[in-house]
Amino acid sequence: MPEERYDVITMGRIGVDLYPLQTGLPLARVESFGKFLGGSPSNVAVAAARLGRRTAVVTRTGQDAFGEYLHHQLREFGVDDRWVTPVDAYPTPVTFCEIFPPDDFPLYFYRQPKAPDLEIHASELDLAAVRSARVFWMTGTGLCAEPSRAATLAALRARGRSGTTVFDLDWRPMFWNIQEDDPEARYREALALATVAVGNLDECEIATGEREPHAAARALIGAGVELAVVKQGPGGVLAVHRDGTVAEVPPLPVEVVNGLGAGDAFGGALCHGLLAGWGIARVMRYANAAGAIVASRLACSSAMPFPYEVEAALTEGAVTSRPTGATP
């Protein structure tokens, strides 16, 4: 029998997150850290797996102990790691952060001289699996350097705008050589091949030149996508479909501990809701709740919520503190 196709395949960044176990302190004063799987598309795959979806990630690590750790974590979270391959030349990246709730979480990326996840080659892709996945998720970071850029565009072209193809705008200026490249042009090329675009106001501005949410959504649709999702932090989320459907959903009340994983939880829940065939407003409420739950926790990957946790938050109309994975 042919193998069951994947619900979600994500492609792009992976690394080890080293998060301080003391909040409200600069890194120079932090004494202990927790180690977690990191990288936005990898976290999105974890988030979708937590919600019951069959997921896989296409990425690369160093040929080192941290790479082994990431394989172990992906498998532990139920994410297929068959397309996570090693690169001898570069170490697995690490990322530090500082945690100053409710809204200041500086990130420090160690991805030099080059991150292995930018060494994905088009010739190595399983394009049949990419094509058949019900959702394919890629990010702006994957466009910042070769050969990852060519591989990402090859995957998008293989999709042929079939199923749901999500472009997470994921703007990280420190990864780009702005003097030699044109991010806006790269983004336009990918938007023409995607069916869904997701980004915050800064990311939408890079992609379209528009910062006002409704104008940004219209510009994203004008660039080729069917559904534009504009995340506004405390302003909630705006979703606009090409058919004229509009959903504006306020944020769920939450006491923020670490906001860094909220967008990835939102992404995994977005995939889950679209796969379930829900209306746009319901999808946005569900994704908002998933993001709020992770914002109430320290970690990213291990903090991704289970369905009962999201449903509880929606029922209660707010996020109440519960240990990750606690029984209902």
mmCIF file of C-alpha atoms in Angstrom:
data_model
loop_
_atom_site.group_PDB
_atom_site.id
_atom_site.type_symbol
_atom_site.label_atom_id
_atom_site.label_comp_id
_atom_site.label_asym_id
_atom_site.label_seq_id
_atom_site.Cartn_x
_atom_site.Cartn_y
_atom_site.Cartn_z
ATOM 1 C CA MET A 1 0.000 0.000 0.000
ATOM 2 C CA PRO A 2 1.228 3.531 -0.761
ATOM 3 C CA GLU A 3 2.294 5.525 2.272
ATOM 4 C CA GLU A 4 -0.270 7.923 3.708
ATOM 5 C CA ARG A 5 0.412 11.488 2.648
ATOM 6 C CA TYR A 6 1.388 14.100 5.193
ATOM 7 C CA ASP A 7 -1.033 16.624 6.584
ATOM 8 C CA VAL A 8 1.746 19.205 6.999
ATOM 9 C CA ILE A 9 5.305 19.437 5.674
ATOM 10 C CA THR A 10 7.317 22.434 6.807
ATOM 11 C CA MET A 11 10.659 23.549 5.385
ATOM 12 C CA GLY A 12 13.423 25.755 6.745
ATOM 13 C CA ARG A 13 15.037 26.795 9.979
ATOM 14 C CA ILE A 14 16.000 24.526 12.862
ATOM 15 C CA GLY A 15 18.313 24.955 15.833
ATOM 16 C CA VAL A 16 18.687 24.701 19.565
ATOM 17 C CA ASP A 17 17.018 27.352 21.730
ATOM 18 C CA LEU A 18 18.849 28.111 24.990
ATOM 19 C CA TYR A 19 16.378 30.025 27.100
ATOM 20 C CA PRO A 20 17.174 31.535 30.499
ATOM 21 C CA LEU A 21 15.433 29.895 33.403
ATOM 22 C CA GLN A 22 15.448 33.260 35.192
ATOM 23 C CA THR A 23 13.255 35.962 33.704
ATOM 24 C CA GLY A 24 13.781 39.691 33.883
ATOM 25 C CA LEU A 25 17.593 39.400 33.732
ATOM 26 C CA PRO A 26 20.056 40.247 30.948
ATOM 27 C CA LEU A 27 22.095 37.337 29.607
ATOM 28 C CA ALA A 28 25.191 38.557 31.426
ATOM 29 C CA ARG A 29 23.466 37.821 34.736
ATOM 30 C CA VAL A 30 21.643 34.600 33.839
ATOM 31 C CA GLU A 31 23.076 31.509 35.540
ATOM 32 C CA SER A 32 21.026 28.642 34.100
ATOM 33 C CA PHE A 33 19.383 27.827 30.791
ATOM 34 C CA GLY A 34 16.909 25.323 29.396
ATOM 35 C CA LYS A 35 17.612 23.565 26.086
ATOM 36 C CA PHE A 36 14.774 23.254 23.558
ATOM 37 C CA LEU A 37 14.198 22.449 19.914
ATOM 38 C CA GLY A 38 13.852 25.710 18.002
ATOM 39 C CA GLY A 39 13.403 27.241 14.565
ATOM 40 C CA SER A 40 10.046 28.553 13.408
ATOM 41 C CA PRO A 41 9.056 25.954 10.762
ATOM 42 C CA SER A 42 10.241 23.132 13.007
ATOM 43 C CA ASN A 43 8.102 24.488 15.835
ATOM 44 C CA VAL A 44 5.123 24.799 13.476
ATOM 45 C CA ALA A 45 5.494 21.093 12.635
ATOM 46 C CA VAL A 46 5.575 20.287 16.368
ATOM 47 C CA ALA A 47 2.504 22.448 16.992
ATOM 48 C CA ALA A 48 0.519 20.714 14.237
ATOM 49 C CA ALA A 49 1.627 17.290 15.491
ATOM 50 C CA ARG A 50 0.405 18.159 18.994
ATOM 51 C CA LEU A 51 -2.996 18.818 17.442
ATOM 52 C CA GLY A 52 -3.056 15.348 15.879
ATOM 53 C CA ARG A 53 -1.686 16.044 12.423
ATOM 54 C CA ARG A 54 0.827 13.873 10.528
ATOM 55 C CA THR A 55 3.788 16.194 10.056
ATOM 56 C CA ALA A 56 7.347 16.259 8.751
ATOM 57 C CA VAL A 57 10.058 18.894 8.409
ATOM 58 C CA VAL A 58 12.622 19.435 5.646
ATOM 59 C CA THR A 59 15.786 20.935 7.102
ATOM 60 C CA ARG A 60 19.461 20.301 7.907
ATOM 61 C CA THR A 61 21.554 20.259 11.067
ATOM 62 C CA GLY A 62 25.244 20.039 11.849
ATOM 63 C CA GLN A 63 26.884 16.634 12.140
ATOM 64 C CA ASP A 64 27.194 17.083 15.897
ATOM 65 C CA ALA A 65 25.636 16.392 19.294
ATOM 66 C CA PHE A 66 23.138 19.250 18.971
ATOM 67 C CA GLY A 67 22.017 17.782 15.637
ATOM 68 C CA GLU A 68 21.436 14.437 17.334
ATOM 69 C CA TYR A 69 19.454 16.216 20.041
ATOM 70 C CA LEU A 70 17.181 17.834 17.436
ATOM 71 C CA HIS A 71 16.480 14.494 15.748
ATOM 72 C CA HIS A 72 15.567 13.019 19.116
ATOM 73 C CA GLN A 73 13.269 15.940 19.938
ATOM 74 C CA LEU A 74 11.477 15.840 16.596
ATOM 75 C CA ARG A 75 10.774 12.134 17.004
ATOM 76 C CA GLU A 76 9.699 12.675 20.614
ATOM 77 C CA PHE A 77 7.172 15.263 19.444
ATOM 78 C CA GLY A 78 5.843 12.988 16.698
ATOM 79 C CA VAL A 79 7.413 14.862 13.757
ATOM 80 C CA ASP A 80 8.910 12.758 10.946
ATOM 81 C CA ASP A 81 12.636 13.579 10.670
ATOM 82 C CA ARG A 82 13.442 11.557 7.526
ATOM 83 C CA TRP A 83 14.282 14.746 5.583
ATOM 84 C CA VAL A 84 16.496 16.227 8.306
ATOM 85 C CA THR A 85 20.013 15.609 7.034
ATOM 86 C CA PRO A 86 23.475 16.511 8.356
ATOM 87 C CA VAL A 87 25.958 19.061 7.005
ATOM 88 C CA ASP A 88 29.587 18.356 7.859
ATOM 89 C CA ALA A 89 30.848 21.882 7.251
ATOM 90 C CA TYR A 90 28.690 23.868 9.682
ATOM 91 C CA PRO A 91 27.628 23.459 13.316
ATOM 92 C CA THR A 92 24.011 23.221 14.430
ATOM 93 C CA PRO A 93 22.892 26.782 15.253
ATOM 94 C CA VAL A 94 21.962 27.942 18.732
ATOM 95 C CA THR A 95 19.751 30.848 19.735
ATOM 96 C CA PHE A 96 19.710 32.669 23.067
ATOM 97 C CA CYS A 97 17.021 35.029 24.265
ATOM 98 C CA GLU A 98 16.373 37.396 27.115
ATOM 99 C CA ILE A 99 12.965 37.346 28.767
ATOM 100 C CA PHE A 100 11.477 40.618 29.936
ATOM 101 C CA PRO A 101 7.687 40.091 30.083
ATOM 102 C CA PRO A 102 5.273 41.147 28.806
ATOM 103 C CA ASP A 103 6.696 42.299 25.462
ATOM 104 C CA ASP A 104 10.496 42.401 25.326
ATOM 105 C CA PHE A 105 12.246 39.192 24.228
ATOM 106 C CA PRO A 106 15.539 39.985 22.449
ATOM 107 C CA LEU A 107 16.977 37.153 20.376
ATOM 108 C CA TYR A 108 20.644 36.353 19.782
ATOM 109 C CA PHE A 109 21.233 34.067 16.783
ATOM 110 C CA TYR A 110 24.477 32.116 16.396
ATOM 111 C CA ARG A 111 24.314 30.964 12.758
ATOM 112 C CA GLN A 112 27.811 31.776 11.495
ATOM 113 C CA PRO A 113 29.603 31.190 9.213
ATOM 114 C CA LYS A 114 26.414 29.662 7.790
ATOM 115 C CA ALA A 115 23.501 27.714 9.178
ATOM 116 C CA PRO A 116 23.084 24.132 7.909
ATOM 117 C CA ASP A 117 19.391 24.786 7.214
ATOM 118 C CA LEU A 118 20.476 27.176 4.431
ATOM 119 C CA GLU A 119 22.283 24.257 2.752
ATOM 120 C CA ILE A 120 19.069 22.556 1.576
ATOM 121 C CA HIS A 121 19.549 21.655 -2.114
ATOM 122 C CA ALA A 122 16.729 21.358 -4.634
ATOM 123 C CA SER A 123 18.184 18.095 -5.963
ATOM 124 C CA GLU A 124 17.740 16.480 -2.542
ATOM 125 C CA LEU A 125 14.042 17.286 -2.136
ATOM 126 C CA ASP A 126 11.357 14.608 -2.209
ATOM 127 C CA LEU A 127 9.168 16.654 -4.514
ATOM 128 C CA ALA A 128 6.506 13.945 -4.719
ATOM 129 C CA ALA A 129 5.976 14.168 -0.949
ATOM 130 C CA VAL A 130 6.061 17.973 -1.026
ATOM 131 C CA ARG A 131 3.515 17.982 -3.830
ATOM 132 C CA SER A 132 1.154 15.558 -2.116
ATOM 133 C CA ALA A 133 1.186 17.152 1.360
ATOM 134 C CA ARG A 134 -2.137 18.693 2.272
ATOM 135 C CA VAL A 135 -0.301 21.749 3.651
ATOM 136 C CA PHE A 136 3.199 22.899 2.735
ATOM 137 C CA TRP A 137 4.726 25.612 4.961
ATOM 138 C CA MET A 138 7.829 27.645 4.039
ATOM 139 C CA THR A 139 9.365 30.826 5.427
ATOM 140 C CA GLY A 140 11.043 34.041 4.391
ATOM 141 C CA THR A 141 14.282 32.933 6.009
ATOM 142 C CA GLY A 142 14.526 30.125 3.474
ATOM 143 C CA LEU A 143 14.814 32.771 0.739
ATOM 144 C CA CYS A 144 17.737 34.657 2.275
ATOM 145 C CA ALA A 145 20.612 32.615 0.774
ATOM 146 C CA GLU A 146 21.488 29.908 -1.710
ATOM 147 C CA PRO A 147 21.039 26.998 -2.140
ATOM 148 C CA SER A 148 18.063 27.224 0.251
ATOM 149 C CA ARG A 149 16.394 29.889 -1.896
ATOM 150 C CA ALA A 150 16.432 27.774 -5.056
ATOM 151 C CA ALA A 151 15.273 24.715 -3.100
ATOM 152 C CA THR A 152 12.392 26.618 -1.506
ATOM 153 C CA LEU A 153 11.237 27.992 -4.848
ATOM 154 C CA ALA A 154 11.551 24.523 -6.411
ATOM 155 C CA ALA A 155 9.284 23.143 -3.692
ATOM 156 C CA LEU A 156 6.774 25.936 -4.291
ATOM 157 C CA ARG A 157 6.783 25.323 -8.036
ATOM 158 C CA ALA A 158 6.308 21.601 -7.463
ATOM 159 C CA ARG A 159 3.188 22.401 -5.473
ATOM 160 C CA GLY A 160 1.714 24.307 -8.405
ATOM 161 C CA ARG A 161 -0.522 26.167 -5.920
ATOM 162 C CA SER A 162 -2.244 22.857 -5.130
ATOM 163 C CA GLY A 163 -3.612 22.192 -1.670
ATOM 164 C CA THR A 164 -2.662 24.825 0.892
ATOM 165 C CA THR A 165 0.755 26.429 0.447
ATOM 166 C CA VAL A 166 1.646 28.790 3.290
ATOM 167 C CA PHE A 167 4.286 31.503 3.097
ATOM 168 C CA ASP A 168 5.272 32.535 6.624
ATOM 169 C CA LEU A 169 6.815 35.947 5.936
ATOM 170 C CA ASP A 170 9.257 35.425 8.841
ATOM 171 C CA TRP A 171 11.403 38.536 8.336
ATOM 172 C CA ARG A 172 14.824 38.246 10.023
ATOM 173 C CA PRO A 173 16.960 41.090 8.607
ATOM 174 C CA MET A 174 20.150 39.806 10.257
ATOM 175 C CA PHE A 175 20.048 36.749 7.976
ATOM 176 C CA TRP A 176 20.067 38.799 4.749
ATOM 177 C CA ASN A 177 22.812 40.577 2.839
ATOM 178 C CA ILE A 178 20.696 43.628 2.073
ATOM 179 C CA GLN A 179 23.475 45.290 0.038
ATOM 180 C CA GLU A 180 23.578 42.403 -2.440
ATOM 181 C CA ASP A 181 20.004 41.151 -2.415
ATOM 182 C CA ASP A 182 16.455 42.477 -2.706
ATOM 183 C CA PRO A 183 14.220 40.830 -0.079
ATOM 184 C CA GLU A 184 11.069 42.461 -1.426
ATOM 185 C CA ALA A 185 11.674 40.939 -4.866
ATOM 186 C CA ARG A 186 12.326 37.526 -3.325
ATOM 187 C CA TYR A 187 9.145 37.787 -1.307
ATOM 188 C CA ARG A 188 7.112 38.736 -4.389
ATOM 189 C CA GLU A 189 8.414 35.685 -6.236
ATOM 190 C CA ALA A 190 7.323 33.375 -3.428
ATOM 191 C CA LEU A 191 3.970 35.091 -2.881
ATOM 192 C CA ALA A 192 3.040 34.392 -6.497
ATOM 193 C CA LEU A 193 3.421 30.665 -5.754
ATOM 194 C CA ALA A 194 1.681 30.542 -2.352
ATOM 195 C CA THR A 195 -2.011 30.353 -1.434
ATOM 196 C CA VAL A 196 -1.759 31.699 2.142
ATOM 197 C CA ALA A 197 0.479 34.432 3.574
ATOM 198 C CA VAL A 198 0.991 34.927 7.318
ATOM 199 C CA GLY A 199 2.940 37.731 8.930
ATOM 200 C CA ASN A 200 3.047 40.502 11.499
ATOM 201 C CA LEU A 201 2.954 44.179 10.558
ATOM 202 C CA ASP A 202 6.738 44.488 10.124
ATOM 203 C CA GLU A 203 6.814 41.420 7.895
ATOM 204 C CA CYS A 204 3.855 42.591 5.828
ATOM 205 C CA GLU A 205 5.591 45.923 5.288
ATOM 206 C CA ILE A 206 8.717 44.192 3.966
ATOM 207 C CA ALA A 207 6.636 42.017 1.647
ATOM 208 C CA THR A 208 4.229 44.658 0.357
ATOM 209 C CA GLY A 209 5.321 48.134 1.464
ATOM 210 C CA GLU A 210 2.051 48.412 3.397
ATOM 211 C CA ARG A 211 1.761 48.589 7.174
ATOM 212 C CA GLU A 212 -1.919 49.375 7.702
ATOM 213 C CA PRO A 213 -3.481 45.925 8.281
ATOM 214 C CA HIS A 214 -6.281 46.056 5.709
ATOM 215 C CA ALA A 215 -4.024 47.616 3.076
ATOM 216 C CA ALA A 216 -1.355 44.977 3.769
ATOM 217 C CA ALA A 217 -3.915 42.176 3.433
ATOM 218 C CA ARG A 218 -5.164 43.573 0.129
ATOM 219 C CA ALA A 219 -1.585 43.873 -1.132
ATOM 220 C CA LEU A 220 -0.809 40.263 -0.192
ATOM 221 C CA ILE A 221 -3.894 39.086 -2.079
ATOM 222 C CA GLY A 222 -2.867 41.288 -4.989
ATOM 223 C CA ALA A 223 0.511 39.524 -4.952
ATOM 224 C CA GLY A 224 -1.195 36.189 -5.541
ATOM 225 C CA VAL A 225 -2.375 34.507 -2.325
ATOM 226 C CA GLU A 226 -5.944 33.457 -1.575
ATOM 227 C CA LEU A 227 -5.832 34.157 2.172
ATOM 228 C CA ALA A 228 -3.874 36.907 3.937
ATOM 229 C CA VAL A 229 -3.379 36.675 7.707
ATOM 230 C CA VAL A 230 -2.040 39.804 9.403
ATOM 231 C CA LYS A 231 -0.976 39.361 13.026
ATOM 232 C CA GLN A 232 -1.175 42.529 15.126
ATOM 233 C CA GLY A 233 -0.055 41.387 18.583
ATOM 234 C CA PRO A 234 -2.268 43.170 21.135
ATOM 235 C CA GLY A 235 -4.465 44.250 18.225
ATOM 236 C CA GLY A 236 -5.452 40.663 17.464
ATOM 237 C CA VAL A 237 -5.445 39.160 13.991
ATOM 238 C CA LEU A 238 -6.973 40.150 10.661
ATOM 239 C CA ALA A 239 -7.716 37.540 7.991
ATOM 240 C CA VAL A 240 -8.922 38.479 4.510
ATOM 241 C CA HIS A 241 -9.840 35.967 1.805
ATOM 242 C CA ARG A 242 -9.882 36.678 -1.909
ATOM 243 C CA ASP A 243 -13.607 35.843 -1.932
ATOM 244 C CA GLY A 244 -14.285 38.883 0.269
ATOM 245 C CA THR A 245 -14.551 37.105 3.620
ATOM 246 C CA VAL A 246 -13.018 39.148 6.439
ATOM 247 C CA ALA A 247 -12.405 38.061 10.029
ATOM 248 C CA GLU A 248 -11.046 40.339 12.752
ATOM 249 C CA VAL A 249 -10.378 38.455 15.985
ATOM 250 C CA PRO A 250 -9.220 40.092 19.232
ATOM 251 C CA PRO A 251 -6.441 38.510 21.293
ATOM 252 C CA LEU A 252 -7.232 36.130 24.136
ATOM 253 C CA PRO A 253 -6.367 37.566 27.564
ATOM 254 C CA VAL A 254 -3.126 36.033 28.870
ATOM 255 C CA GLU A 255 -0.376 36.774 31.347
ATOM 256 C CA VAL A 256 2.659 36.646 29.060
ATOM 257 C CA VAL A 257 5.755 34.743 30.196
ATOM 258 C CA ASN A 258 7.576 34.402 26.869
ATOM 259 C CA GLY A 259 6.008 35.535 23.615
ATOM 260 C CA LEU A 260 8.585 33.992 21.277
ATOM 261 C CA GLY A 261 6.766 30.725 20.511
ATOM 262 C CA ALA A 262 3.285 32.188 20.169
ATOM 263 C CA GLY A 263 3.525 32.725 16.412
ATOM 264 C CA ASP A 264 4.630 29.139 15.813
ATOM 265 C CA ALA A 265 1.742 27.779 17.880
ATOM 266 C CA PHE A 266 -0.545 30.070 15.890
ATOM 267 C CA GLY A 267 0.905 28.603 12.685
ATOM 268 C CA GLY A 268 0.408 24.984 13.687
ATOM 269 C CA ALA A 269 -3.155 25.715 14.765
ATOM 270 C CA LEU A 270 -3.782 27.637 11.538
ATOM 271 C CA CYS A 271 -2.767 24.542 9.564
ATOM 272 C CA HIS A 272 -4.994 22.375 11.772
ATOM 273 C CA GLY A 273 -8.028 24.597 11.304
ATOM 274 C CA LEU A 274 -7.597 24.928 7.547
ATOM 275 C CA LEU A 275 -7.243 21.151 7.256
ATOM 276 C CA ALA A 276 -10.419 20.739 9.287
ATOM 277 C CA GLY A 277 -12.294 22.943 6.808
ATOM 278 C CA TRP A 278 -13.412 25.469 9.425
ATOM 279 C CA GLY A 279 -14.573 28.960 8.574
ATOM 280 C CA ILE A 280 -11.919 31.679 8.693
ATOM 281 C CA ALA A 281 -13.179 33.287 11.901
ATOM 282 C CA ARG A 282 -13.147 29.960 13.752
ATOM 283 C CA VAL A 283 -9.651 29.177 12.479
ATOM 284 C CA MET A 284 -8.373 32.557 13.690
ATOM 285 C CA ARG A 285 -9.955 32.186 17.136
ATOM 286 C CA TYR A 286 -8.429 28.735 17.515
ATOM 287 C CA ALA A 287 -4.997 29.854 16.339
ATOM 288 C CA ASN A 288 -5.123 32.906 18.612
ATOM 289 C CA ALA A 289 -5.876 30.679 21.592
ATOM 290 C CA ALA A 290 -3.011 28.306 20.764
ATOM 291 C CA GLY A 291 -0.620 31.231 20.502
ATOM 292 C CA ALA A 292 -1.790 32.721 23.781
ATOM 293 C CA ILE A 293 -1.239 29.415 25.585
ATOM 294 C CA VAL A 294 2.383 29.248 24.464
ATOM 295 C CA ALA A 295 2.906 32.912 25.383
ATOM 296 C CA SER A 296 1.953 31.943 28.942
ATOM 297 C CA ARG A 297 4.833 29.417 29.095
ATOM 298 C CA LEU A 298 8.621 29.642 29.042
ATOM 299 C CA ALA A 299 9.486 27.233 26.217
ATOM 300 C CA CYS A 300 8.462 27.047 22.560
ATOM 301 C CA SER A 301 8.434 23.504 21.165
ATOM 302 C CA SER A 302 7.618 21.675 24.395
ATOM 303 C CA ALA A 303 4.981 24.299 25.230
ATOM 304 C CA MET A 304 2.821 23.639 22.170
ATOM 305 C CA PRO A 305 -0.749 22.932 23.314
ATOM 306 C CA PHE A 306 -2.866 19.833 22.953
ATOM 307 C CA PRO A 307 -6.427 20.146 21.571
ATOM 308 C CA TYR A 308 -8.094 19.974 25.009
ATOM 309 C CA GLU A 309 -5.963 22.918 26.180
ATOM 310 C CA VAL A 310 -6.989 25.068 23.233
ATOM 311 C CA GLU A 311 -10.648 24.164 23.689
ATOM 312 C CA ALA A 312 -10.434 24.993 27.408
ATOM 313 C CA ALA A 313 -8.942 28.406 26.678
ATOM 314 C CA LEU A 314 -11.674 29.148 24.139
ATOM 315 C CA THR A 315 -14.379 28.020 26.567
ATOM 316 C CA GLU A 316 -12.964 30.109 29.417
ATOM 317 C CA GLY A 317 -12.288 33.125 27.207
ATOM 318 C CA ALA A 318 -8.766 33.478 28.621
ATOM 319 C CA VAL A 319 -5.607 31.481 29.231
ATOM 320 C CA THR A 320 -5.300 30.141 32.756
ATOM 321 C CA SER A 321 -1.992 28.778 33.950
ATOM 322 C CA ARG A 322 -1.640 24.994 33.582
ATOM 323 C CA PRO A 323 1.453 22.823 33.269
ATOM 324 C CA THR A 324 2.179 21.760 29.664
ATOM 325 C CA GLY A 325 0.410 18.496 28.953
ATOM 326 C CA ALA A 326 -1.595 18.501 32.187
ATOM 327 C CA THR A 327 -4.641 16.279 32.162
ATOM 328 C CA PRO A 328 -7.950 18.057 31.537
#
